[in-house]
Tab-separated table of C-alpha atoms in Angstrom:
chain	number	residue	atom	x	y	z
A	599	UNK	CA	185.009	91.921	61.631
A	600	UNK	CA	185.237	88.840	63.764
A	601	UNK	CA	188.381	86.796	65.083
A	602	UNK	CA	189.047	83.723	66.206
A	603	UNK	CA	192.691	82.183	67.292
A	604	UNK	CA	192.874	78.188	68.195
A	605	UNK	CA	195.764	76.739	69.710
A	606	UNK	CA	196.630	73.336	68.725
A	607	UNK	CA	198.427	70.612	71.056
A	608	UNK	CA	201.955	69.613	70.288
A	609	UNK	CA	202.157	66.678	67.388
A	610	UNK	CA	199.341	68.250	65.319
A	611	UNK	CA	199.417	70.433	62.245
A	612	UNK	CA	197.469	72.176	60.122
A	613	UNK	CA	198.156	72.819	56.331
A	614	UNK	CA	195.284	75.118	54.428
A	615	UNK	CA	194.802	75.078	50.935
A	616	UNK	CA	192.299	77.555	48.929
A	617	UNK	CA	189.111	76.849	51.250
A	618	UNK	CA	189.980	73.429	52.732
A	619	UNK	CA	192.237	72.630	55.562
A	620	UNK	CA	193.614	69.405	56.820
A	621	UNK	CA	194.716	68.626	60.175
A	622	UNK	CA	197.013	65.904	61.220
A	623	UNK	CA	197.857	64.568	64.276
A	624	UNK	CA	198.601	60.768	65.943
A	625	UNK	CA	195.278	59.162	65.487
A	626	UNK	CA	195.515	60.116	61.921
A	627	UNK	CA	194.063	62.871	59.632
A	628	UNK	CA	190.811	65.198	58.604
A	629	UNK	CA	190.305	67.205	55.271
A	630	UNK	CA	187.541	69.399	55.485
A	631	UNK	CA	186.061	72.706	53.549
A	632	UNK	CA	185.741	75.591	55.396
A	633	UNK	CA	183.323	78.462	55.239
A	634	UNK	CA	184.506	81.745	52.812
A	635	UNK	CA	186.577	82.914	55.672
A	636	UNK	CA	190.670	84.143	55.997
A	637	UNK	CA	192.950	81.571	58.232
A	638	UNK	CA	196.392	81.947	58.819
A	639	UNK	CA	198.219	79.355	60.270
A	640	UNK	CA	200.928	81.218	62.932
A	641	UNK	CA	203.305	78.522	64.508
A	642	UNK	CA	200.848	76.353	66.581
A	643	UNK	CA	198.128	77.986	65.878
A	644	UNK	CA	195.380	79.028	63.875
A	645	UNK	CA	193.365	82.931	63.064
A	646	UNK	CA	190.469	82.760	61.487
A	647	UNK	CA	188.673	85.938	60.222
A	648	UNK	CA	185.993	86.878	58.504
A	649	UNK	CA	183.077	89.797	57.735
A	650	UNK	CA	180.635	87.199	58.573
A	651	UNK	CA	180.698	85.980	63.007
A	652	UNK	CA	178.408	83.024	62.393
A	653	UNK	CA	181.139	81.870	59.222
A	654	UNK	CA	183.956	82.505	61.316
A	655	UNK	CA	182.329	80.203	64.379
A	656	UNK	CA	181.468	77.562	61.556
A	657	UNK	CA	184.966	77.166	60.891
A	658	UNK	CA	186.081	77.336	64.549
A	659	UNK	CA	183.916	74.560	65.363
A	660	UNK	CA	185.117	72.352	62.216
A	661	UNK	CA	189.051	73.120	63.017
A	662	UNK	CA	188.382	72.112	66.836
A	663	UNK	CA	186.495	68.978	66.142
A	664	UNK	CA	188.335	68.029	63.362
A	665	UNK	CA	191.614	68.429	66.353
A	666	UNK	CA	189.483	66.754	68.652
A	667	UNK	CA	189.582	63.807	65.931
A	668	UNK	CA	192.733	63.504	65.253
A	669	UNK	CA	194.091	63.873	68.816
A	670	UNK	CA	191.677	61.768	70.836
A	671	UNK	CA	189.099	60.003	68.182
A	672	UNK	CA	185.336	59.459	68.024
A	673	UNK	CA	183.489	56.418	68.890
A	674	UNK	CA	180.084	55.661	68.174
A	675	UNK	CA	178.132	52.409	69.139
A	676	UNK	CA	174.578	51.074	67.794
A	677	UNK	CA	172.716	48.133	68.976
A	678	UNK	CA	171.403	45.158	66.373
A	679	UNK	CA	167.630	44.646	67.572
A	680	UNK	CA	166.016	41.467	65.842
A	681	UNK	CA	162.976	39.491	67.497
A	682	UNK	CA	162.931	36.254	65.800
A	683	UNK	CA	165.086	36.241	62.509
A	684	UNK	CA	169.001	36.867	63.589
A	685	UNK	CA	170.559	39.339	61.706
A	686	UNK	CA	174.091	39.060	60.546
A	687	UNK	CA	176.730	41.848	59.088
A	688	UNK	CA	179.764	41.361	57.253
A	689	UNK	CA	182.309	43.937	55.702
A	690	UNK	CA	182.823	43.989	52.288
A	691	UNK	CA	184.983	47.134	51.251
A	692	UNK	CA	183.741	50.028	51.482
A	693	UNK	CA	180.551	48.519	52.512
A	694	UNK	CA	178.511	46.548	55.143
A	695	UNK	CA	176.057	43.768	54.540
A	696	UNK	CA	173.082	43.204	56.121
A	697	UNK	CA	171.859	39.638	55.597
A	698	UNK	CA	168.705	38.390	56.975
A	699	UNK	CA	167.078	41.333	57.437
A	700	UNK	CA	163.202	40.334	58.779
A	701	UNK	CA	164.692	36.945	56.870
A	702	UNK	CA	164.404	38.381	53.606
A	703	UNK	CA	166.675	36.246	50.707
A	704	UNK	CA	168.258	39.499	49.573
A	705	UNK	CA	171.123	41.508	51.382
A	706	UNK	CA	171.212	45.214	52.405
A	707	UNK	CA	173.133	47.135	51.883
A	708	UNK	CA	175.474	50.448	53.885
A	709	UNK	CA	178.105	52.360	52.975
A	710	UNK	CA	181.010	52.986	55.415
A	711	UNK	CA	181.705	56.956	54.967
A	712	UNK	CA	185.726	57.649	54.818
A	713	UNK	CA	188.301	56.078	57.035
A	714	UNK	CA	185.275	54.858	59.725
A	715	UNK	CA	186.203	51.604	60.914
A	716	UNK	CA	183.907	49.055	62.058
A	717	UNK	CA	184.044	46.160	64.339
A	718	UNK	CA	180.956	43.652	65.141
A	719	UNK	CA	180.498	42.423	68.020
A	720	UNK	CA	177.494	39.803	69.111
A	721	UNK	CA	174.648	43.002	68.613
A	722	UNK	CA	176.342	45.827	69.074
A	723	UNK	CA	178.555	47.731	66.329
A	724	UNK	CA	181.458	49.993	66.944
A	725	UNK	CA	182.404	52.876	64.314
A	726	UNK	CA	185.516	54.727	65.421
A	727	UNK	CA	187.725	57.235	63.464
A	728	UNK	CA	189.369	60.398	63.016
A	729	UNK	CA	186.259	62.306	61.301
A	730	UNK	CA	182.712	62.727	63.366
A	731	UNK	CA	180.872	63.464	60.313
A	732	UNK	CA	182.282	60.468	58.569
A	733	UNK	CA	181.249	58.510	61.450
A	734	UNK	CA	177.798	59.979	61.921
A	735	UNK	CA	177.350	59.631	58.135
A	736	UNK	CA	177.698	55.558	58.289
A	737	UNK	CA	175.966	55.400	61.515
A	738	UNK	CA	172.551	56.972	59.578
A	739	UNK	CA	173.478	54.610	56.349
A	740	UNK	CA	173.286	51.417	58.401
A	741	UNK	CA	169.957	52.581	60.394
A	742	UNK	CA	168.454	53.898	57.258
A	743	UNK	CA	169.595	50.352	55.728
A	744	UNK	CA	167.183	48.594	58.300
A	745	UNK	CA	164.172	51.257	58.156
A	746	UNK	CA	160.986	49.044	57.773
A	747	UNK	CA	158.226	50.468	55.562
A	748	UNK	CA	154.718	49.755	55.445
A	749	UNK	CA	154.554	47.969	58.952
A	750	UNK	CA	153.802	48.822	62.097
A	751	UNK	CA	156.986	49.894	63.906
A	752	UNK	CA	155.148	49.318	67.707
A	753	UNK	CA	154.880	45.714	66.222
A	754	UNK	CA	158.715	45.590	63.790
A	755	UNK	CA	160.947	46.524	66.041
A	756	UNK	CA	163.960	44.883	64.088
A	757	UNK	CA	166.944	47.386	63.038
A	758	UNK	CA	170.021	49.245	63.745
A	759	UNK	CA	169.512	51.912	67.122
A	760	UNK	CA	171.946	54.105	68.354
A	761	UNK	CA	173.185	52.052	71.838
A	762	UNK	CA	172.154	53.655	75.110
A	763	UNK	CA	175.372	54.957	76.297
């Protein structure tokens, strides 16, 4: 039987409901599904248990990032690589819109995952946010939103890359 117990900062909670928890704190909040484990929530902090070590460190690792989130934030950047045709994005709801795109007529488009806000700026985009899978989720819809097919990528280098940090 394996054990975990997290402590949480002050100004963050933790409600769990059936097999989901959701943590809030200043930046915000995360709802997440856990792993078929036990958690009891003990003051500030959390047990989880389970028969199974590698469920109970699944769910360790979601509560602390998910803290992590809502305590600090994530940020992600990616750069906006074009070579003669400039590429421009604009926000639409719950999506982003790639016009121009190796100057084809016809917008892309990406979906922006959850509560992941984005901000253009010149080539580079920020996502920021409370969840890291939300964020890592839009980050992969705008680069797969750019992915050129049947051409030589040594040659078409246009498209959405993660930033060097």
């Amino acid at each position: 039987m394996a054990e975990e117990k997290i402590e949480f900062p002050s100004g963050v909670s933790i409600s769990l409901a059936r097999n989901e928890f959701t943590i809030s704190g200043p930046k915000g909040k995360v709802t997440a599904a856990i792993p078929p484990v036990t958690a009891k929530v003990e003051g500030n902090a959390v047990t989880i248990s389970g028969s199974d070590k590698s469920f109970v460190n699944t769910a360790v690792a979601l509560v602390k990032s998910a803290t992590k989130g809502v305590t600090e934030g994530y940020t992600m950047k990616l750069q906006i690589v074009y070579a003669h045709f400039p590429i421009t994005l604009e926000q639409k709801g719950a999506a982003i819109v790639i016009k121009n795109f190796l100057g084809e007529k016809n917008p892309r488009k990406a979906k922006v995952v959850g509560d992941t806000k984005v901000k253009v700026e010149k080539e580079f985009i920020s996502l920021s946010g409370t969840d890291k899978y939300a964020i890592g989720q839009t980050a992969t819809n705008l680069k797969q939103a750019t992915h050129i097919r049947f051409k030589d990528p040594r040659v078409f280098q246009d498209g959405i890359y993660d930033a060097p940090q």
